[in-house]
Amino acid sequence: MINEKLEAAFNDQINKEFFSEYLYLAMKTYFMEQNLLGFVNWFDVQVQEEHAHAMGMFDYLNERGGKIELGAIEKPVVEGNCPLTIFEHVLRHEEFVTSRINALMDVAEEVKDRAAMQFLNWYLKEQVEEESTVGGVLATLRLIGDDKKALLMLDKDLAARTFVAPVIG
Ligand code: OFO
């Protein structure tokens, strides 16, 4: 049986992962409106990844005999009005998620749940990768500035991203 405090912390993070899915879906609509289909594809993959992250914790909590409590998902507000400022928001959000996974790890450590700590290591590694990927796109957007042609080239690159279902844990 999983510790109650840890169970609540997992439920909270499941909600945050579903919120991430929802936030990226909201960001995707901006790029749909701009007809930047490579960016749309990038956010499609991001949405699927967040769904997989949420479900990974959902399944794990169930496997551990915990009670899953699904809360309301907050309305997503996209901060930004161009690719650069939207990606700045993506990075801020990923940094926030990293801090939440760290906090969840702290609870697992506090209640000495080593199995949960081992499970959460996957999420910590994933956050390093996510922040690095987003940071890369952001750096390119900063270089691009107002150059529309260069933006279209980046859009073409982002069209190549594909979703690979993660093996979590
Ligand atoms: Fe779930 O990793 Fe992004 O937020």
PDB file of C-alpha atoms and ligand atoms in Angstrom:
ATOM      1  CA  MET A   1       0.000   0.000   0.000  1.00  0.00           C
ATOM      2  CA  ILE A   2       1.207   3.464  -0.786  1.00  0.00           C
ATOM      3  CA  ASN A   3       1.552   6.147   1.896  1.00  0.00           C
ATOM      4  CA  GLU A   4      -1.409   8.586   1.938  1.00  0.00           C
ATOM      5  CA  LYS A   5       0.691  11.710   1.629  1.00  0.00           C
ATOM      6  CA  LEU A   6       2.507  10.244  -1.351  1.00  0.00           C
ATOM      7  CA  GLU A   7      -0.807   9.130  -2.869  1.00  0.00           C
ATOM      8  CA  ALA A   8      -2.096  12.731  -2.659  1.00  0.00           C
ATOM      9  CA  ALA A   9       1.135  14.069  -4.178  1.00  0.00           C
ATOM     10  CA  PHE A  10       0.847  11.598  -7.079  1.00  0.00           C
ATOM     11  CA  ASN A  11      -2.772  12.611  -7.660  1.00  0.00           C
ATOM     12  CA  ASP A  12      -1.710  16.245  -7.730  1.00  0.00           C
ATOM     13  CA  GLN A  13       0.995  15.547 -10.295  1.00  0.00           C
ATOM     14  CA  ILE A  14      -1.394  13.502 -12.476  1.00  0.00           C
ATOM     15  CA  ASN A  15      -3.514  16.653 -12.597  1.00  0.00           C
ATOM     16  CA  LYS A  16      -0.476  18.785 -13.526  1.00  0.00           C
ATOM     17  CA  GLU A  17       0.421  16.425 -16.366  1.00  0.00           C
ATOM     18  CA  PHE A  18      -3.127  16.571 -17.744  1.00  0.00           C
ATOM     19  CA  PHE A  19      -2.970  20.355 -17.389  1.00  0.00           C
ATOM     20  CA  SER A  20       0.265  20.312 -19.410  1.00  0.00           C
ATOM     21  CA  GLU A  21      -1.524  18.371 -22.135  1.00  0.00           C
ATOM     22  CA  TYR A  22      -4.310  20.966 -22.095  1.00  0.00           C
ATOM     23  CA  LEU A  23      -1.891  23.923 -22.100  1.00  0.00           C
ATOM     24  CA  TYR A  24      -0.003  22.585 -25.123  1.00  0.00           C
ATOM     25  CA  LEU A  25      -3.288  21.955 -26.885  1.00  0.00           C
ATOM     26  CA  ALA A  26      -4.165  25.625 -26.285  1.00  0.00           C
ATOM     27  CA  MET A  27      -0.757  26.717 -27.604  1.00  0.00           C
ATOM     28  CA  LYS A  28      -1.260  24.551 -30.675  1.00  0.00           C
ATOM     29  CA  THR A  29      -4.315  26.605 -31.645  1.00  0.00           C
ATOM     30  CA  TYR A  30      -2.138  29.743 -32.017  1.00  0.00           C
ATOM     31  CA  PHE A  31       0.060  27.946 -34.570  1.00  0.00           C
ATOM     32  CA  MET A  32      -2.999  26.521 -36.338  1.00  0.00           C
ATOM     33  CA  GLU A  33      -4.238  30.082 -36.791  1.00  0.00           C
ATOM     34  CA  GLN A  34      -0.833  31.121 -38.175  1.00  0.00           C
ATOM     35  CA  ASN A  35      -0.760  28.097 -40.512  1.00  0.00           C
ATOM     36  CA  LEU A  36       2.637  27.066 -39.100  1.00  0.00           C
ATOM     37  CA  LEU A  37       2.004  23.361 -39.503  1.00  0.00           C
ATOM     38  CA  GLY A  38       5.426  22.183 -38.348  1.00  0.00           C
ATOM     39  CA  PHE A  39       4.859  23.921 -35.017  1.00  0.00           C
ATOM     40  CA  VAL A  40       1.376  22.404 -34.922  1.00  0.00           C
ATOM     41  CA  ASN A  41       2.996  18.985 -35.317  1.00  0.00           C
ATOM     42  CA  TRP A  42       5.520  19.780 -32.553  1.00  0.00           C
ATOM     43  CA  PHE A  43       2.685  20.623 -30.157  1.00  0.00           C
ATOM     44  CA  ASP A  44       0.735  17.529 -31.247  1.00  0.00           C
ATOM     45  CA  VAL A  45       3.667  15.389 -30.151  1.00  0.00           C
ATOM     46  CA  GLN A  46       3.989  17.406 -26.932  1.00  0.00           C
ATOM     47  CA  VAL A  47       0.291  16.841 -26.162  1.00  0.00           C
ATOM     48  CA  GLN A  48       0.685  13.077 -26.649  1.00  0.00           C
ATOM     49  CA  GLU A  49       3.780  13.034 -24.446  1.00  0.00           C
ATOM     50  CA  GLU A  50       2.002  14.829 -21.611  1.00  0.00           C
ATOM     51  CA  HIS A  51      -0.907  12.418 -21.883  1.00  0.00           C
ATOM     52  CA  ALA A  52       1.546   9.520 -21.628  1.00  0.00           C
ATOM     53  CA  HIS A  53       3.194  11.143 -18.565  1.00  0.00           C
ATOM     54  CA  ALA A  54      -0.187  11.508 -16.847  1.00  0.00           C
ATOM     55  CA  MET A  55      -1.197   7.945 -17.670  1.00  0.00           C
ATOM     56  CA  GLY A  56       2.165   6.601 -16.540  1.00  0.00           C
ATOM     57  CA  MET A  57       1.510   7.981 -13.044  1.00  0.00           C
ATOM     58  CA  PHE A  58      -2.155   6.978 -13.188  1.00  0.00           C
ATOM     59  CA  ASP A  59      -1.218   3.357 -13.911  1.00  0.00           C
ATOM     60  CA  TYR A  60       1.572   3.386 -11.349  1.00  0.00           C
ATOM     61  CA  LEU A  61      -0.651   4.699  -8.561  1.00  0.00           C
ATOM     62  CA  ASN A  62      -3.168   1.984  -9.368  1.00  0.00           C
ATOM     63  CA  GLU A  63      -0.455  -0.669  -9.445  1.00  0.00           C
ATOM     64  CA  ARG A  64       0.637   0.456  -5.984  1.00  0.00           C
ATOM     65  CA  GLY A  65      -2.876   0.106  -4.616  1.00  0.00           C
ATOM     66  CA  GLY A  66      -3.421   3.863  -4.360  1.00  0.00           C
ATOM     67  CA  LYS A  67      -6.734   5.598  -4.915  1.00  0.00           C
ATOM     68  CA  ILE A  68      -6.856   7.735  -8.041  1.00  0.00           C
ATOM     69  CA  GLU A  69      -8.629  11.070  -7.516  1.00  0.00           C
ATOM     70  CA  LEU A  70      -9.070  13.103 -10.674  1.00  0.00           C
ATOM     71  CA  GLY A  71      -9.429  16.817  -9.993  1.00  0.00           C
ATOM     72  CA  ALA A  72     -10.627  19.645 -12.229  1.00  0.00           C
ATOM     73  CA  ILE A  73      -8.183  20.741 -14.899  1.00  0.00           C
ATOM     74  CA  GLU A  74      -7.373  24.444 -14.736  1.00  0.00           C
ATOM     75  CA  LYS A  75      -8.198  26.614 -17.754  1.00  0.00           C
ATOM     76  CA  PRO A  76      -4.996  27.060 -19.749  1.00  0.00           C
ATOM     77  CA  VAL A  77      -3.850  30.609 -20.421  1.00  0.00           C
ATOM     78  CA  VAL A  78      -1.228  30.993 -23.128  1.00  0.00           C
ATOM     79  CA  GLU A  79       1.233  33.731 -22.223  1.00  0.00           C
ATOM     80  CA  GLY A  80       2.678  35.084 -25.447  1.00  0.00           C
ATOM     81  CA  ASN A  81       1.602  36.346 -28.825  1.00  0.00           C
ATOM     82  CA  CYS A  82       4.337  35.095 -31.160  1.00  0.00           C
ATOM     83  CA  PRO A  83       6.408  31.887 -31.508  1.00  0.00           C
ATOM     84  CA  LEU A  84       9.234  33.293 -29.366  1.00  0.00           C
ATOM     85  CA  THR A  85       7.121  34.421 -26.421  1.00  0.00           C
ATOM     86  CA  ILE A  86       5.019  31.250 -26.543  1.00  0.00           C
ATOM     87  CA  PHE A  87       8.159  29.124 -26.373  1.00  0.00           C
ATOM     88  CA  GLU A  88       9.360  31.229 -23.455  1.00  0.00           C
ATOM     89  CA  HIS A  89       6.141  30.190 -21.745  1.00  0.00           C
ATOM     90  CA  VAL A  90       6.758  26.536 -22.687  1.00  0.00           C
ATOM     91  CA  LEU A  91      10.168  26.703 -21.017  1.00  0.00           C
ATOM     92  CA  ARG A  92       8.769  28.399 -17.902  1.00  0.00           C
ATOM     93  CA  HIS A  93       6.107  25.716 -17.724  1.00  0.00           C
ATOM     94  CA  GLU A  94       8.589  22.858 -18.073  1.00  0.00           C
ATOM     95  CA  GLU A  95      10.739  24.405 -15.340  1.00  0.00           C
ATOM     96  CA  PHE A  96       7.650  24.545 -13.146  1.00  0.00           C
ATOM     97  CA  VAL A  97       6.901  20.868 -13.878  1.00  0.00           C
ATOM     98  CA  THR A  98      10.494  19.969 -13.010  1.00  0.00           C
ATOM     99  CA  SER A  99      10.082  21.701  -9.650  1.00  0.00           C
ATOM    100  CA  ARG A 100       6.856  19.728  -9.035  1.00  0.00           C
ATOM    101  CA  ILE A 101       8.500  16.383  -9.893  1.00  0.00           C
ATOM    102  CA  ASN A 102      11.316  17.289  -7.508  1.00  0.00           C
ATOM    103  CA  ALA A 103       8.737  18.060  -4.809  1.00  0.00           C
ATOM    104  CA  LEU A 104       7.051  14.702  -5.476  1.00  0.00           C
ATOM    105  CA  MET A 105      10.422  12.997  -5.178  1.00  0.00           C
ATOM    106  CA  ASP A 106      10.919  14.806  -1.838  1.00  0.00           C
ATOM    107  CA  VAL A 107       7.675  13.275  -0.529  1.00  0.00           C
ATOM    108  CA  ALA A 108       8.706   9.792  -1.740  1.00  0.00           C
ATOM    109  CA  GLU A 109      12.022  10.299   0.047  1.00  0.00           C
ATOM    110  CA  GLU A 110      10.334  11.566   3.214  1.00  0.00           C
ATOM    111  CA  VAL A 111       8.135   8.462   3.472  1.00  0.00           C
ATOM    112  CA  LYS A 112      11.058   6.251   2.418  1.00  0.00           C
ATOM    113  CA  ASP A 113       9.270   4.801  -0.585  1.00  0.00           C
ATOM    114  CA  ARG A 114      12.269   3.644  -2.580  1.00  0.00           C
ATOM    115  CA  ALA A 115      10.190   2.005  -5.315  1.00  0.00           C
ATOM    116  CA  ALA A 116       8.414   5.309  -5.991  1.00  0.00           C
ATOM    117  CA  MET A 117      11.763   7.122  -5.982  1.00  0.00           C
ATOM    118  CA  GLN A 118      13.062   4.720  -8.589  1.00  0.00           C
ATOM    119  CA  PHE A 119       9.909   5.193 -10.670  1.00  0.00           C
ATOM    120  CA  LEU A 120      10.205   8.985 -10.451  1.00  0.00           C
ATOM    121  CA  ASN A 121      13.786   8.955 -11.679  1.00  0.00           C
ATOM    122  CA  TRP A 122      12.392   8.408 -15.164  1.00  0.00           C
ATOM    123  CA  TYR A 123      10.381  11.648 -14.877  1.00  0.00           C
ATOM    124  CA  LEU A 124      13.393  13.579 -13.636  1.00  0.00           C
ATOM    125  CA  LYS A 125      15.434  12.434 -16.630  1.00  0.00           C
ATOM    126  CA  GLU A 126      12.535  13.246 -18.947  1.00  0.00           C
ATOM    127  CA  GLN A 127      12.380  16.802 -17.562  1.00  0.00           C
ATOM    128  CA  VAL A 128      16.086  17.328 -18.313  1.00  0.00           C
ATOM    129  CA  GLU A 129      15.384  16.241 -21.890  1.00  0.00           C
ATOM    130  CA  GLU A 130      12.256  18.397 -22.201  1.00  0.00           C
ATOM    131  CA  GLU A 131      13.943  21.538 -20.913  1.00  0.00           C
ATOM    132  CA  SER A 132      16.855  20.947 -23.261  1.00  0.00           C
ATOM    133  CA  THR A 133      14.622  20.381 -26.318  1.00  0.00           C
ATOM    134  CA  VAL A 134      12.548  23.477 -25.599  1.00  0.00           C
ATOM    135  CA  GLY A 135      15.676  25.504 -24.871  1.00  0.00           C
ATOM    136  CA  GLY A 136      17.005  24.485 -28.293  1.00  0.00           C
ATOM    137  CA  VAL A 137      13.898  25.687 -30.132  1.00  0.00           C
ATOM    138  CA  LEU A 138      13.957  28.887 -28.089  1.00  0.00           C
ATOM    139  CA  ALA A 139      17.602  29.574 -28.976  1.00  0.00           C
ATOM    140  CA  THR A 140      16.780  29.127 -32.675  1.00  0.00           C
ATOM    141  CA  LEU A 141      13.779  31.456 -32.384  1.00  0.00           C
ATOM    142  CA  ARG A 142      16.020  34.099 -30.799  1.00  0.00           C
ATOM    143  CA  LEU A 143      18.444  33.804 -33.718  1.00  0.00           C
ATOM    144  CA  ILE A 144      15.603  34.015 -36.233  1.00  0.00           C
ATOM    145  CA  GLY A 145      14.254  37.311 -34.904  1.00  0.00           C
ATOM    146  CA  ASP A 146      11.977  38.817 -37.558  1.00  0.00           C
ATOM    147  CA  ASP A 147      13.282  36.700 -40.438  1.00  0.00           C
ATOM    148  CA  LYS A 148      10.134  35.042 -41.874  1.00  0.00           C
ATOM    149  CA  LYS A 149      12.084  32.772 -44.218  1.00  0.00           C
ATOM    150  CA  ALA A 150      14.138  31.403 -41.343  1.00  0.00           C
ATOM    151  CA  LEU A 151      10.941  30.881 -39.334  1.00  0.00           C
ATOM    152  CA  LEU A 152       9.508  28.803 -42.183  1.00  0.00           C
ATOM    153  CA  MET A 153      12.693  26.726 -42.234  1.00  0.00           C
ATOM    154  CA  LEU A 154      12.329  26.026 -38.513  1.00  0.00           C
ATOM    155  CA  ASP A 155       8.665  25.182 -39.115  1.00  0.00           C
ATOM    156  CA  LYS A 156       9.800  22.596 -41.669  1.00  0.00           C
ATOM    157  CA  ASP A 157      12.235  21.091 -39.149  1.00  0.00           C
ATOM    158  CA  LEU A 158       9.571  20.853 -36.462  1.00  0.00           C
ATOM    159  CA  ALA A 159       7.310  18.983 -38.892  1.00  0.00           C
ATOM    160  CA  ALA A 160       9.703  16.033 -38.624  1.00  0.00           C
ATOM    161  CA  ARG A 161       9.107  15.415 -34.911  1.00  0.00           C
ATOM    162  CA  THR A 162       7.333  12.138 -34.245  1.00  0.00           C
ATOM    163  CA  PHE A 163       5.728  10.698 -31.132  1.00  0.00           C
ATOM    164  CA  VAL A 164       7.323   7.593 -29.725  1.00  0.00           C
ATOM    165  CA  ALA A 165       5.327   6.097 -26.860  1.00  0.00           C
ATOM    166  CA  PRO A 166       7.639   6.287 -23.835  1.00  0.00           C
ATOM    167  CA  VAL A 167       8.453   3.263 -21.725  1.00  0.00           C
ATOM    168  CA  ILE A 168       7.958   4.809 -18.280  1.00  0.00           C
ATOM    169  CA  GLY A 169       9.544   3.630 -15.064  1.00  0.00           C
TER     170      GLY A 169
HETATM  171 FE1  OFO B   1       5.234  16.005 -18.439  1.00  0.00          FE
HETATM  172  O1  OFO B   1       6.763  16.742 -19.083  1.00  0.00           O
HETATM  173 FE2  OFO B   1       6.378  18.336 -19.949  1.00  0.00          FE
HETATM  174  O2  OFO B   1       5.408  19.080 -18.672  1.00  0.00           O
END
